[in-house]
Coordinates of C-alpha atoms and ligand atoms in Angstrom, one line a residue:
X1 CA 30.9 18.0 -10.3
X2 CA 32.1 20.5 -13.1
X3 CA 28.9 23.1 -14.2
X4 CA 29.7 22.0 -17.8
X5 CA 29.3 18.1 -16.8
X6 CA 25.9 18.6 -15.0
X7 CA 24.4 20.9 -18.0
X8 CA 25.3 18.3 -20.2
X9 CA 24.0 15.3 -18.2
X10 CA 20.7 17.1 -17.7
X11 CA 20.4 17.5 -21.8
X12 CA 20.9 21.2 -21.8
X13 CA 23.4 20.5 -24.8
X14 CA 26.4 19.1 -25.8
X15 CA 29.6 19.6 -24.1
X16 CA 30.7 22.4 -26.7
X17 CA 26.8 24.0 -26.7
X18 CA 26.9 24.1 -22.7
X19 CA 30.4 25.9 -23.1
X20 CA 28.6 28.5 -25.6
X21 CA 25.5 28.9 -23.4
X22 CA 27.8 29.7 -20.5
X23 CA 29.6 32.1 -22.2
X24 CA 26.4 33.9 -22.6
X25 CA 25.8 34.5 -18.7
X26 CA 22.4 32.6 -19.1
X27 CA 23.6 30.0 -16.5
X28 CA 23.5 31.2 -13.0
X29 CA 24.8 29.3 -9.6
X30 CA 22.9 30.9 -6.6
X31 CA 22.4 34.0 -8.4
X32 CA 25.8 34.4 -9.8
X33 CA 26.4 34.1 -13.5
X34 CA 28.8 31.4 -13.9
X35 CA 31.9 32.3 -16.0
X36 CA 33.9 29.1 -16.5
X37 CA 32.9 25.7 -17.7
X38 CA 35.0 24.2 -15.0
X39 CA 33.4 25.8 -12.3
X40 CA 32.6 23.3 -9.5
X41 CA 29.3 23.1 -8.1
X42 CA 27.6 20.7 -5.3
X43 CA 24.5 19.3 -7.2
X44 CA 22.8 18.6 -4.0
X45 CA 22.7 22.3 -2.5
X46 CA 23.7 24.9 -5.3
X47 CA 20.5 26.1 -7.1
X48 CA 21.6 26.4 -10.9
X49 CA 19.3 28.3 -13.4
X50 CA 19.3 28.4 -17.1
X51 CA 17.2 31.4 -18.6
X52 CA 15.7 32.0 -15.0
X53 CA 14.5 28.3 -14.7
X54 CA 15.5 26.1 -12.0
X55 CA 17.5 22.9 -13.2
X56 CA 16.9 19.9 -11.0
X57 CA 19.5 17.3 -10.8
X58 CA 18.6 13.7 -10.3
X59 CA 21.4 11.3 -10.3
X60 CA 19.0 8.3 -11.3
X61 CA 15.7 8.3 -13.3
X62 CA 13.4 5.7 -13.8
X63 CA 10.3 5.5 -16.2
X64 CA 7.8 3.0 -16.9
X65 CA 7.1 2.7 -20.8
X66 CA 4.5 1.0 -22.4
X67 CA 6.0 -0.3 -25.4
X68 CA 3.8 -0.4 -28.7
X69 CA 4.1 -3.1 -31.2
X70 CA 6.4 -2.0 -34.3
X71 CA 8.7 -0.1 -31.8
X72 CA 12.5 -1.6 -31.5
X73 CA 13.8 -2.0 -28.0
X74 CA 16.9 0.3 -29.1
X75 CA 18.0 3.6 -28.6
X76 CA 18.7 4.2 -32.2
X77 CA 17.3 2.6 -35.5
X78 CA 17.6 3.3 -38.7
X79 CA 14.3 2.0 -40.1
X80 CA 12.2 1.5 -37.2
X81 CA 10.7 3.7 -34.4
X82 CA 12.8 3.1 -31.0
X83 CA 11.7 3.5 -27.6
X84 CA 13.4 6.7 -27.1
X85 CA 11.3 8.4 -30.1
X86 CA 8.4 7.8 -27.7
X87 CA 10.3 9.6 -25.0
X88 CA 11.5 12.7 -26.9
X89 CA 10.3 15.0 -23.9
X90 CA 13.1 13.8 -21.8
X91 CA 16.3 15.3 -22.3
X92 CA 18.7 13.0 -20.6
X93 CA 21.1 11.4 -23.0
X94 CA 22.0 8.3 -20.7
X95 CA 18.6 6.7 -20.3
X96 CA 18.5 2.9 -21.6
X97 CA 15.9 0.2 -21.7
X98 CA 16.3 -2.5 -19.2
X99 CA 16.3 -5.7 -21.2
X100 CA 14.6 -6.4 -24.6
X101 CA 10.9 -7.1 -26.0
X102 CA 10.5 -8.2 -29.7
X103 CA 9.5 -5.7 -32.0
X104 CA 5.9 -7.3 -32.4
X105 CA 5.8 -7.6 -28.4
X106 CA 3.9 -4.9 -26.4
X107 CA 4.2 -4.1 -22.9
X108 CA 6.2 -3.0 -19.6
X109 CA 9.7 -1.6 -20.3
X110 CA 11.6 -0.1 -17.8
X111 CA 13.8 2.9 -18.6
X112 CA 16.5 4.2 -16.6
X113 CA 20.1 5.7 -16.3
X114 CA 20.7 3.4 -13.1
X115 CA 23.2 0.8 -14.6
X116 CA 23.6 -1.1 -11.4
X117 CA 19.8 -1.7 -11.2
X118 CA 19.6 -2.5 -14.6
X119 CA 22.5 -5.0 -14.4
X120 CA 20.6 -6.7 -11.1
X121 CA 17.5 -7.0 -12.7
X122 CA 18.9 -8.8 -15.9
X123 CA 21.2 -11.0 -14.1
X124 CA 20.4 -14.5 -14.7
X125 CA 21.4 -15.2 -11.0
X126 CA 18.6 -13.3 -9.6
X127 CA 15.8 -14.9 -11.4
X128 CA 13.7 -11.9 -11.6
X129 CA 10.0 -13.1 -12.4
X130 CA 8.4 -11.5 -15.7
X131 CA 4.9 -12.1 -16.3
X132 CA 3.3 -12.0 -20.0
X133 CA -0.2 -12.2 -21.2
X134 CA -0.3 -14.1 -24.5
X135 CA -3.1 -15.3 -27.2
X136 CA -1.8 -18.6 -28.4
X137 CA -3.0 -20.5 -31.6
X138 CA -4.6 -23.9 -30.1
X139 CA -6.0 -25.1 -26.9
X140 CA -3.8 -24.6 -24.0
X141 CA -4.4 -27.2 -21.5
X142 CA -3.4 -28.4 -17.8
X143 CA -1.2 -31.0 -19.7
X144 CA 0.7 -27.9 -20.8
X145 CA 0.8 -26.4 -17.5
X146 CA 2.6 -29.3 -16.0
X147 CA 5.1 -29.4 -18.9
X148 CA 6.1 -25.9 -18.1
X149 CA 6.3 -26.7 -14.5
X150 CA 8.8 -29.3 -15.4
X151 CA 10.8 -27.1 -17.9
X152 CA 10.2 -26.7 -21.2
X153 CA 13.3 -27.8 -23.8
X154 CA 13.7 -25.0 -26.4
X155 CA 16.8 -26.8 -27.8
X156 CA 19.6 -25.4 -25.6
X157 CA 22.0 -27.0 -23.4
X158 CA 19.6 -27.1 -20.5
X159 CA 15.6 -27.1 -20.5
X160 CA 14.0 -23.7 -19.3
X161 CA 13.5 -23.4 -15.8
X162 CA 10.2 -24.2 -14.1
X163 CA 7.6 -21.6 -15.3
X164 CA 4.1 -20.8 -14.2
X165 CA 1.5 -20.9 -16.6
X166 CA -2.1 -19.9 -15.9
X167 CA -4.7 -20.6 -18.7
X168 CA -7.3 -18.0 -18.8
X169 CA -9.0 -19.2 -21.8
X170 CA -8.7 -22.6 -23.4
X171 CA -9.9 -22.4 -26.9
X172 CA -9.1 -22.2 -30.5
X173 CA -7.3 -19.1 -29.5
X174 CA -6.3 -19.5 -25.9
X175 CA -5.4 -16.7 -23.5
X176 CA -2.6 -17.3 -20.8
X177 CA -0.4 -15.7 -18.3
X178 CA 3.1 -17.1 -18.1
X179 CA 5.7 -16.2 -15.5
X180 CA 9.2 -16.9 -16.4
X181 CA 12.6 -16.5 -14.3
X182 CA 14.9 -16.0 -17.4
X183 CA 15.3 -13.9 -20.1
X184 CA 16.5 -16.2 -23.1
X185 CA 16.1 -14.9 -26.7
X186 CA 12.4 -15.1 -28.0
X187 CA 12.0 -17.1 -24.7
X188 CA 8.1 -17.2 -24.5
X189 CA 7.5 -17.8 -28.3
X190 CA 10.1 -20.6 -28.2
X191 CA 8.3 -22.3 -25.2
X192 CA 5.1 -22.7 -27.0
X193 CA 6.7 -23.5 -30.3
X194 CA 8.2 -26.5 -28.5
X195 CA 4.7 -27.5 -27.7
X196 CA 3.7 -26.9 -31.5
X197 CA 1.8 -24.0 -30.5
X198 CA 2.1 -20.3 -31.8
X199 CA 2.2 -17.2 -30.0
X200 CA -0.4 -14.7 -31.9
X201 CA 0.2 -11.8 -29.2
X202 CA 2.6 -11.1 -26.5
X203 CA 2.4 -8.3 -23.9
X204 CA 4.9 -8.3 -20.9
X205 CA 2.7 -7.2 -17.8
X206 CA 5.2 -7.1 -14.9
X207 CA 8.9 -7.4 -14.1
X208 CA 9.9 -8.1 -10.5
X209 CA 7.5 -6.2 -8.3
X210 CA 6.9 -3.4 -11.1
X211 CA 3.4 -3.9 -12.8
X212 CA 2.4 -2.1 -16.0
X213 CA 0.2 0.7 -15.1
X214 CA -3.4 0.3 -16.3
X215 CA -3.8 3.8 -17.2
X216 CA -0.8 4.2 -19.7
X217 CA -1.7 3.5 -23.2
X218 CA 0.7 2.0 -25.8
X219 CA 3.7 4.3 -26.6
X220 CA 3.0 6.3 -23.2
X221 CA 5.4 6.4 -20.4
X222 CA 5.6 7.9 -16.7
X223 CA 8.2 8.2 -14.0
X224 CA 8.3 5.7 -11.2
X225 CA 6.9 6.5 -7.9
X226 CA 9.4 6.3 -4.9
X227 CA 7.6 3.1 -3.8
X228 CA 7.9 1.4 -7.0
X229 CA 11.7 2.7 -7.1
X230 CA 12.3 1.0 -3.6
X231 CA 10.3 -2.2 -4.3
X232 CA 12.3 -2.7 -7.6
X233 CA 15.3 -2.4 -5.4
X234 CA 14.3 -4.7 -2.9
Ligands
LIG301 N1 9.4 -13.9 -25.0 C1 9.4 -13.7 -26.2 O1 9.4 -14.7 -27.0 N2 9.5 -12.4 -26.8 C2 9.6 -11.2 -26.0 O2 9.6 -10.1 -26.6 C3 9.9 -11.4 -24.6 C4 9.9 -12.7 -24.1

């Protein structure tokens, strides 16, 4: 890989900024200052330093983000705070959220630059289960559980695929957990609307085998562990 590409991917600067930095002689490969931006490196073996600090190259990075309400699932937005506004410490420019949550939905979002894994997780053919916790206006009952198993009609060509509804509290405001294996627009809210019930609060708690870390607070993120990455790939 070219040294200027390596430095740009790690977020050291834009291509032109990186060229200027190289000219100052502050980038070293195995202790020798780099002279040309086109110099090749073996990113798996060579030790690259900038101002004496070692730059570690990882092809793919994976983060678990606890999306707060009011944040849009996008990289840039003119009006609202975006996911990336909460992850400013990260220098890489190629990180993207996997899938979307509504602006008022909280919870688990995976952020990565691994386009292949992202594609697989979102592919309708893979049926990756996603579990949500919700507060719903009105009594959610066992009758609703059966309707979710049969497949709720939300006005699309086909009804939704069977979904697993667990009723945690059945009251004037009910609390539920719902596992769906699709990712239709506003799907959870529309499923309840089809039963004349309104979702008051929605939080995603898992995606595939990845479970939202209880130690994270809304707006916080952390890298995935090796085990979590392995399990997601599986
Ligand atoms: N279903 C919804 O209605 N909203 C979300 O953000 C996610 C699933």
